CSV table of C-alpha atoms in Angstrom, one decimal:
chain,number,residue,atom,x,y,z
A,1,UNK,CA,6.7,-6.4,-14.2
A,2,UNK,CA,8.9,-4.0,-12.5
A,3,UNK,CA,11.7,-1.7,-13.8
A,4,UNK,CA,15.1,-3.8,-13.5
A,5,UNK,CA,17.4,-2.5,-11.2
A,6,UNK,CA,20.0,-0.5,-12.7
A,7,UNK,CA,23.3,-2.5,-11.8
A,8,UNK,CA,26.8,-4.4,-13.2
A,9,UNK,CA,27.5,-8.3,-13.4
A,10,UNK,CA,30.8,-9.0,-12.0
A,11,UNK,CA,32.6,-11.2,-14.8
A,12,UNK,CA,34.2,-14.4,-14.0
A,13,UNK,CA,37.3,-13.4,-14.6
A,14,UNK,CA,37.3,-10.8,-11.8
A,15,UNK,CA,39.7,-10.9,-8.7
A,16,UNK,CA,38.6,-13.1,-6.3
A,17,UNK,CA,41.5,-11.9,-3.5
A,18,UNK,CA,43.1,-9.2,-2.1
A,19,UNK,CA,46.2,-7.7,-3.9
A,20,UNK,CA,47.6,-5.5,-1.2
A,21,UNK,CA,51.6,-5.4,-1.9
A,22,UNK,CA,50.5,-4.0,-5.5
A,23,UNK,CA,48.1,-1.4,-4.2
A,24,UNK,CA,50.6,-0.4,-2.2
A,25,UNK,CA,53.1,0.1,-5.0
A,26,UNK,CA,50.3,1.8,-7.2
A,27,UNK,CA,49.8,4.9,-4.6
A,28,UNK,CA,53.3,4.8,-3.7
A,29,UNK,CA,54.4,5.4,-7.8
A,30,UNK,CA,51.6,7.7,-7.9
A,31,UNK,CA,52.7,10.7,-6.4
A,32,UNK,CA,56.0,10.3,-8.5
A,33,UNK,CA,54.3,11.1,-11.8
A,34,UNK,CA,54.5,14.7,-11.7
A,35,UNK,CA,53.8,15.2,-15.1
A,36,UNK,CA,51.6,12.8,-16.1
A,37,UNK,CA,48.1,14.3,-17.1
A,38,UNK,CA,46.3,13.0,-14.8
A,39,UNK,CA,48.3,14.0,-12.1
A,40,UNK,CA,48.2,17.5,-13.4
A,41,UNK,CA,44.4,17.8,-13.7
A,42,UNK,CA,43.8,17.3,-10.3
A,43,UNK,CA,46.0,20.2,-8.5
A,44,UNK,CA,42.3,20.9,-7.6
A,45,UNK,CA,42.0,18.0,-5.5
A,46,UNK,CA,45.9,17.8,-3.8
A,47,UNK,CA,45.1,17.9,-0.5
A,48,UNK,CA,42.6,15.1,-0.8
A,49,UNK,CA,44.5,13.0,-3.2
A,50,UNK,CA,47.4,12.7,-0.5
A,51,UNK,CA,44.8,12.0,2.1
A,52,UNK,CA,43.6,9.2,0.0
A,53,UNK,CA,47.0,7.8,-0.9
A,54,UNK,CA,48.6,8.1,2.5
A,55,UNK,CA,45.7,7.0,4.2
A,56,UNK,CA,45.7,3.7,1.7
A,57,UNK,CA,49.5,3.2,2.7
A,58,UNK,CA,48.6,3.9,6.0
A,59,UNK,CA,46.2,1.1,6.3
A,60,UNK,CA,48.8,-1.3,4.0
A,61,UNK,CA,51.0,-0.9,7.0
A,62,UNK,CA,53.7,1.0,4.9
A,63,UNK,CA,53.4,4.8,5.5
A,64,UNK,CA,56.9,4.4,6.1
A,65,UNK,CA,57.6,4.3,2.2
A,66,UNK,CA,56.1,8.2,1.6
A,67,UNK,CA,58.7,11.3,2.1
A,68,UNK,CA,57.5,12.5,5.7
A,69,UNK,CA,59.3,15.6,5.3
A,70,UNK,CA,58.0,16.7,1.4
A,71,UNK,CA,54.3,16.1,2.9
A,72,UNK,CA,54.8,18.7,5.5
A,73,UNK,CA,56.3,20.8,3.9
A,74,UNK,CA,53.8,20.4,1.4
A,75,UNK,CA,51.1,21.3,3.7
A,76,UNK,CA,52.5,24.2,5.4
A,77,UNK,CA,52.8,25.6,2.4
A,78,UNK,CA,49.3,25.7,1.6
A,79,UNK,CA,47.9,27.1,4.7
A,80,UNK,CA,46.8,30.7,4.4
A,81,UNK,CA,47.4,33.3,6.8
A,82,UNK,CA,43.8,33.2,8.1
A,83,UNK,CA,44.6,29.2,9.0
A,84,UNK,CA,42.4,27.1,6.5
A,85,UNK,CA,44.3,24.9,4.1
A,86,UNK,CA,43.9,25.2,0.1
A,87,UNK,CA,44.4,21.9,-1.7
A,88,UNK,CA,47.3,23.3,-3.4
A,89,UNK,CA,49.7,25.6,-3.5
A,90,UNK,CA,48.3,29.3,-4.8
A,91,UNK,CA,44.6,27.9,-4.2
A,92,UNK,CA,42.3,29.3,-2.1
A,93,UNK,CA,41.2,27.8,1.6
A,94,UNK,CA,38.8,25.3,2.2
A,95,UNK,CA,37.0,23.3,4.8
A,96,UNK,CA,37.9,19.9,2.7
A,97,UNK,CA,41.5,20.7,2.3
A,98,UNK,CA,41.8,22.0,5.9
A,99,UNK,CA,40.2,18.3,6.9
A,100,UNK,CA,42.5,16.3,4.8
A,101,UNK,CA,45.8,18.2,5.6
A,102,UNK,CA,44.7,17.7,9.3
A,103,UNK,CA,44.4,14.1,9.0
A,104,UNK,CA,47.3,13.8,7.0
A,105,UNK,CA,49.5,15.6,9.6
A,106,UNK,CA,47.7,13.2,12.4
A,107,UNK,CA,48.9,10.4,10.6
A,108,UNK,CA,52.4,11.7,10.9
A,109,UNK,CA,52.0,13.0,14.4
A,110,UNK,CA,53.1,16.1,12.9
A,111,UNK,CA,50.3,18.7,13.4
A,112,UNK,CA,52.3,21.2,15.8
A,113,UNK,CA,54.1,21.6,12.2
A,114,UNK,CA,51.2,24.5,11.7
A,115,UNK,CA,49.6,27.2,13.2
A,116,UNK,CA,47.0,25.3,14.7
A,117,UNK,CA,45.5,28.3,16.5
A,118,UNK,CA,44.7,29.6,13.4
A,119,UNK,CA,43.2,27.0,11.8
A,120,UNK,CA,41.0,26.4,14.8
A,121,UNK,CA,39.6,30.4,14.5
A,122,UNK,CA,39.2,30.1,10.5
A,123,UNK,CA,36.8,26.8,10.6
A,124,UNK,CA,35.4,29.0,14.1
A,125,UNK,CA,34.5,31.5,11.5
A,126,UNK,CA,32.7,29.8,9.5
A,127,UNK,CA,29.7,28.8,11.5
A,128,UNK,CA,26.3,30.5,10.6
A,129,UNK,CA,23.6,31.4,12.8
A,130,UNK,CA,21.7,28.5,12.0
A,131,UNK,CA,24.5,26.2,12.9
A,132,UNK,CA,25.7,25.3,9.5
A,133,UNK,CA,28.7,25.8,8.3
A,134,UNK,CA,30.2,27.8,5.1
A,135,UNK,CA,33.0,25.6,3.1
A,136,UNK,CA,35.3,28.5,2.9
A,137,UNK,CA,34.5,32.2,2.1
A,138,UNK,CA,32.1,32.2,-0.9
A,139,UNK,CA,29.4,30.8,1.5
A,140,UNK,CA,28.2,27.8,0.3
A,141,UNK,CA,26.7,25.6,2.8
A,142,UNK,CA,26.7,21.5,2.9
A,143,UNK,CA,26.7,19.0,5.9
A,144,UNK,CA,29.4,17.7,4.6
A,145,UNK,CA,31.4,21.2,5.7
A,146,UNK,CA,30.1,20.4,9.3
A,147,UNK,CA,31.5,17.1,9.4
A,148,UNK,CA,34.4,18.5,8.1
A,149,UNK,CA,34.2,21.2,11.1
A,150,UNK,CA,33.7,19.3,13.7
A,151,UNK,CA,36.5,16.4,13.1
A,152,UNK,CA,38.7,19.3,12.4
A,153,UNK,CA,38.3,20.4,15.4
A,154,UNK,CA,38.3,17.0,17.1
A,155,UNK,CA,41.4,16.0,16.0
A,156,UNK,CA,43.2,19.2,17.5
A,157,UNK,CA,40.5,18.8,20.7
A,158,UNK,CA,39.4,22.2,20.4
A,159,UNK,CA,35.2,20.7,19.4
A,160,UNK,CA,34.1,23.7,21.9
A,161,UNK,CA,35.2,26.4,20.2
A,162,UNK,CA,31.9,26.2,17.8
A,163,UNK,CA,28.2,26.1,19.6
A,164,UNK,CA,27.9,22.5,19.1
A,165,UNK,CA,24.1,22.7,20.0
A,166,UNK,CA,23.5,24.9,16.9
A,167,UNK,CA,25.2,22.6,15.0
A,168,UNK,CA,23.7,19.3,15.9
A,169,UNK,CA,20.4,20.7,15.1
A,170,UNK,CA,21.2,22.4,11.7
A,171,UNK,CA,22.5,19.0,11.0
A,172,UNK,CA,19.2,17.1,12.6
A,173,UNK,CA,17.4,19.4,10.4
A,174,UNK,CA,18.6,17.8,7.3
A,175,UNK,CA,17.1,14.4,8.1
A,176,UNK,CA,14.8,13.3,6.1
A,177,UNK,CA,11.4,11.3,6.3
A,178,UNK,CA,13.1,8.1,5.4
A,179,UNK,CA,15.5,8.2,8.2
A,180,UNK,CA,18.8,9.3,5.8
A,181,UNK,CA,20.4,13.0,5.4
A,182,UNK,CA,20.6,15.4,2.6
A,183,UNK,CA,22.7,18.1,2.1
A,184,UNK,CA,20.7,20.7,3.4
A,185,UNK,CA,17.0,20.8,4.7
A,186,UNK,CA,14.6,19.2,2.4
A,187,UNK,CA,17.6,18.0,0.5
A,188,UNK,CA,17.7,14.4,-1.0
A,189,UNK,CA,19.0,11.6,1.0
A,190,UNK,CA,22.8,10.3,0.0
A,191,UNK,CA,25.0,7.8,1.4
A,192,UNK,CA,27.7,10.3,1.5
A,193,UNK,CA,25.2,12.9,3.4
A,194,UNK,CA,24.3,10.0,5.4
A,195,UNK,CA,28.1,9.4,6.5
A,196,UNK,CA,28.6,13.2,7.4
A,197,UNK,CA,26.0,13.4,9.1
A,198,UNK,CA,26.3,10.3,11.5
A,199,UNK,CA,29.9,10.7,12.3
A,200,UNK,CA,29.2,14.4,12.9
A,201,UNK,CA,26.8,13.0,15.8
A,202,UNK,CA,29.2,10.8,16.7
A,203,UNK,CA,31.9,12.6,17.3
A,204,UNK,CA,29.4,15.6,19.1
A,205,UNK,CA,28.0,12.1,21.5
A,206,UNK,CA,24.3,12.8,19.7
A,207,UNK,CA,23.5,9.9,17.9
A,208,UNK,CA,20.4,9.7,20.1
A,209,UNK,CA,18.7,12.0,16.9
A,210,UNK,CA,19.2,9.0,14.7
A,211,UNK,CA,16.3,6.6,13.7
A,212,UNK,CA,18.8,3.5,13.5
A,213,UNK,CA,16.8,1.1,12.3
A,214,UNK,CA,15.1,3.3,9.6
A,215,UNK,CA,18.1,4.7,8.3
A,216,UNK,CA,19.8,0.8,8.6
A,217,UNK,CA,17.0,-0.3,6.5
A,218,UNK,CA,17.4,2.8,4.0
A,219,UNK,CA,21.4,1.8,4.3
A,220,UNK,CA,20.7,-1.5,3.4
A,221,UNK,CA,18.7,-1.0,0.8
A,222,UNK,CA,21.7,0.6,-1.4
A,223,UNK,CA,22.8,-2.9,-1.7
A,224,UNK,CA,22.6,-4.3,-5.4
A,225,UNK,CA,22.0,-7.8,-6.1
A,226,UNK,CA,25.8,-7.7,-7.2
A,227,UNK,CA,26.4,-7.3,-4.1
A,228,UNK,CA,27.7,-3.5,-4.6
A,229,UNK,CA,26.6,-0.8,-2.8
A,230,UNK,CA,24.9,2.9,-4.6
A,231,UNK,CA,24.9,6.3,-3.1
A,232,UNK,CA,20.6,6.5,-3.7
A,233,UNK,CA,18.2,4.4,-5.0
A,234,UNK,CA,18.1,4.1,-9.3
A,235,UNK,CA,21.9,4.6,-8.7
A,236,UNK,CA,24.6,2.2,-10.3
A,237,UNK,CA,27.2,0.0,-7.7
A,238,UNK,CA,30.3,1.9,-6.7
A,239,UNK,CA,33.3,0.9,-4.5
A,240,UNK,CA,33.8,4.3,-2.6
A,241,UNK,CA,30.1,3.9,-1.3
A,242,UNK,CA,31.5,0.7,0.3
A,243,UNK,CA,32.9,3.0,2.6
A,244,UNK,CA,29.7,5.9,2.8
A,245,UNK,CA,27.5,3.2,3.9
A,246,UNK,CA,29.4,0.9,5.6
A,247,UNK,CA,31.0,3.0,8.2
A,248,UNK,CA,27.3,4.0,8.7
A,249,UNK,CA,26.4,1.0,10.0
A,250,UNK,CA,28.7,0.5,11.8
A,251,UNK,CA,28.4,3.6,13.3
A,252,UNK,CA,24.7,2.7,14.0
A,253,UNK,CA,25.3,-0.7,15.0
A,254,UNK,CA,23.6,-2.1,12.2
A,255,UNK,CA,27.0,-3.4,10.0
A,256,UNK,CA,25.5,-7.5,10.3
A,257,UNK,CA,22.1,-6.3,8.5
A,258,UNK,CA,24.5,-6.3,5.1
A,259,UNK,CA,25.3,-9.1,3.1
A,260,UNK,CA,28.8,-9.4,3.7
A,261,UNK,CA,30.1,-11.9,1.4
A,262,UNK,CA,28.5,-10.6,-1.5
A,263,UNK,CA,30.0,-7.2,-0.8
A,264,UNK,CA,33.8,-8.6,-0.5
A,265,UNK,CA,33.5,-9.9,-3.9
A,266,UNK,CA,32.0,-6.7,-5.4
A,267,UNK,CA,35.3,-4.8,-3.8
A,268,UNK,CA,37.6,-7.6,-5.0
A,269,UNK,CA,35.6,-7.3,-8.4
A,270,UNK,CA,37.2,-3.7,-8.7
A,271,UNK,CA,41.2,-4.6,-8.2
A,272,UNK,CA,43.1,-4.2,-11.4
A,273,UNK,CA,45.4,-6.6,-11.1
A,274,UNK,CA,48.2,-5.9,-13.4
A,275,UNK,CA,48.8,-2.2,-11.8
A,276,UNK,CA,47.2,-2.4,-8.7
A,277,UNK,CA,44.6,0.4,-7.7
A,278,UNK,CA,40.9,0.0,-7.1
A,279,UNK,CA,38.1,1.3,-9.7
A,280,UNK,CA,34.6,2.8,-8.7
A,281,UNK,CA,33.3,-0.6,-10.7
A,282,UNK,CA,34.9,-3.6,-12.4
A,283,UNK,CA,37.2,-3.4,-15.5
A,284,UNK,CA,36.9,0.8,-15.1
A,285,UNK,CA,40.2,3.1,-14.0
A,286,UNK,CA,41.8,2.7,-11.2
A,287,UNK,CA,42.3,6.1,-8.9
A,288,UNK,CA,43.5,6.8,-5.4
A,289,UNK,CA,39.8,7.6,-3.7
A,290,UNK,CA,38.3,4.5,-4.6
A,291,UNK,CA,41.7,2.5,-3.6
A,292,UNK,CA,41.1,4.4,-0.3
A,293,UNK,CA,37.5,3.5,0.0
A,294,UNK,CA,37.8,-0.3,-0.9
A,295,UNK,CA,40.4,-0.5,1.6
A,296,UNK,CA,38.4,1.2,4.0
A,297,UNK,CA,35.7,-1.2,3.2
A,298,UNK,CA,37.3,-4.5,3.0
A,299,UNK,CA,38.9,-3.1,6.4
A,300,UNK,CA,35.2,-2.9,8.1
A,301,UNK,CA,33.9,-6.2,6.4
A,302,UNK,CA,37.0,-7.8,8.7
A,303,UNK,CA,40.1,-8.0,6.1
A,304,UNK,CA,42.9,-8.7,8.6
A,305,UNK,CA,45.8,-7.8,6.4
A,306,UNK,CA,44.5,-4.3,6.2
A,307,UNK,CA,44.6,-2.3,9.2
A,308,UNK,CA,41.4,-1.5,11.7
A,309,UNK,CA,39.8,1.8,10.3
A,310,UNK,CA,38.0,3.8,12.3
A,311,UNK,CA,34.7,4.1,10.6
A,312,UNK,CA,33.8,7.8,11.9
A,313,UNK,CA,37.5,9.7,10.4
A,314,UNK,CA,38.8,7.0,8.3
A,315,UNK,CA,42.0,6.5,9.8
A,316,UNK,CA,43.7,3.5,11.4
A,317,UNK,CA,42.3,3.1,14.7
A,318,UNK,CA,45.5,2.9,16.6
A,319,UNK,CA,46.3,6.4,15.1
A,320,UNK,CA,42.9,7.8,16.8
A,321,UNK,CA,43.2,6.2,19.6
A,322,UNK,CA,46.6,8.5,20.3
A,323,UNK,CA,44.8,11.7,19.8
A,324,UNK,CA,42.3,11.1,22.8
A,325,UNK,CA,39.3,12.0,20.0
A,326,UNK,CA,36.5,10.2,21.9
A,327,UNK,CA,33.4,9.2,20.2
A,328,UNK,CA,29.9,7.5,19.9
A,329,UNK,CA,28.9,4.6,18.8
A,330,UNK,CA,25.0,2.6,19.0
């Protein structure tokens, strides 16, 4: 006999529908708890957090109900005279930050509110020899930093300021025998690698490098018989890879190899119902990234009352489409 594969049963009781109105009201209340410990322990993840949150309103249809004016404000603040973005106020710079204050101020059509010059010449900077790219100045080196690069520099249209060649092959170079990315060469392969990595190509018009059908096979094996989805094999179920993998697939044109019912309910599963939110798995705590990410999923699997995402910046689509960022899909 086999090992048994490591994975949750969704109890009976679990949510069966969408609660939208009450995620809504769960990131919208979230921001407002200044002092609440949680809210405090992750200064280190600002930037993101409001990415997540406004993104998930965003998508609800009701960006409308987050202070415009306190998020850029917010923002400028925190970008550093050298143009990257810290993820809070006092931190240093960082190609994640820069990213998600970038996408935030896209969302608001807002990003001539910084010195956009500058950040274009910081995430310049940070390209290597090789290609890669450095996540700020202490040099360490990840493909999810070129993503990061490169849709940086998308969404301001300024993708020829780096050698894209360079990059596309540093990138190609961390592919892995099984058709999926790791985060460097000879790395392991991880969904969330996997999802840099393909809309990196995307958005650089190379997804000719991509073995779709191996890597949709590898993708679809991160499906659990609960119909979840893990980040690498001997992994448990989570909601946020709903979005690592799926957005891959559809990137690759492979989104109708998954089993798509199964998947809803796993997402559905991870609703709390009574405060709204989504958890990485069933009856766990509910946080703004995987309220982002089940969104984002649910979105791709066809939910109409959440908004089209796109599944290479995770954005509303009509929001991309008014930047002019043009990319590829197979």
């Amino acid at each position: 006999m086999g090992t048994p594969v490591k994975d949750i049963v969704i109890p009976s009781s679990a949510p069966q529908t969408l609660f939208l109105q009450k995620h809504a009201d769960y990131i919208a209340a979230y921001g407002e708890k200044k002092d609440d410990y949680e809210y405090v322990m992750t200064e280190f993840l600002r930037m993101n957090g409001m990415y997540w949150g406004l993104t998930s309103m965003a998508l609800a249809g009701q960006l409308d109900r987050m202070d415009k004016g306190e998020v850029v404000d917010f923002i400028q603040k925190c970008q550093h005279s050298c143009g990257g973005m810290s993820c809070s106020i006092g931190h240093d710079p960082h190609l994640l930050s820069t990213l998600s204050a970038i996408q935030i101020l896209t969302l608001y059509e807002a990003v001539d509110a910084v010195d956009t010059e500058a950040v274009v010449q910081w995430v310049k900077g940070l390209q290597q020899p090789d290609g890669s790219f450095f996540g700020d100045k202490w040099g360490e080196v990840d493909t999810r930093f070129s993503f990061c690069a490169v849709a940086c520099l998308a969404l301001l249209n300024r993708l020829n300021e780096i050698d894209v060649d360079k990059a596309v092959e540093f990138v190609v170079s961390c592919m892995n025998f099984d058709g999926a990315f790791g985060c460097r060469p000879g790395s392991e392969s991880h969904s969330g690698q996997v999802y840099c990595c393909v809309g990196m190509l995307s958005i650089t018009k190379r997804l000719h490098h991509v073995n779709a059908d191996q890597l949709g096979w590898w993708l679809c094996e991160r499906q659990l018989p609960s119909g979840g989805l893990n980040g690498r094999p001997e992994k448990l179920p989570d909601v946020c890879y709903s979005w690592w993998v799926l957005a891959s697939l559809k990137i690759i044109g492979r989104l109708h190899w998954i089993d798509k019912d199964k998947l809803v309910q796993f997402i559905l599963a991870c609703q709390d119902e009574e405060t709204g939110g989504f958890a990485d798995r069933p009856g766990d705590m509910v946080d703004p990234f995987h309220t982002l990410f089940g969104l984002a999923g649910l979105s791709l699997l066809g939910e109409t009352s959440v908004k089209p995402v796109n599944p290479v910046l995770c954005m509303p689509e009509d929001v991309i489409r008014t930047t002019g960022v043009s990319l590829q899909y197979l």
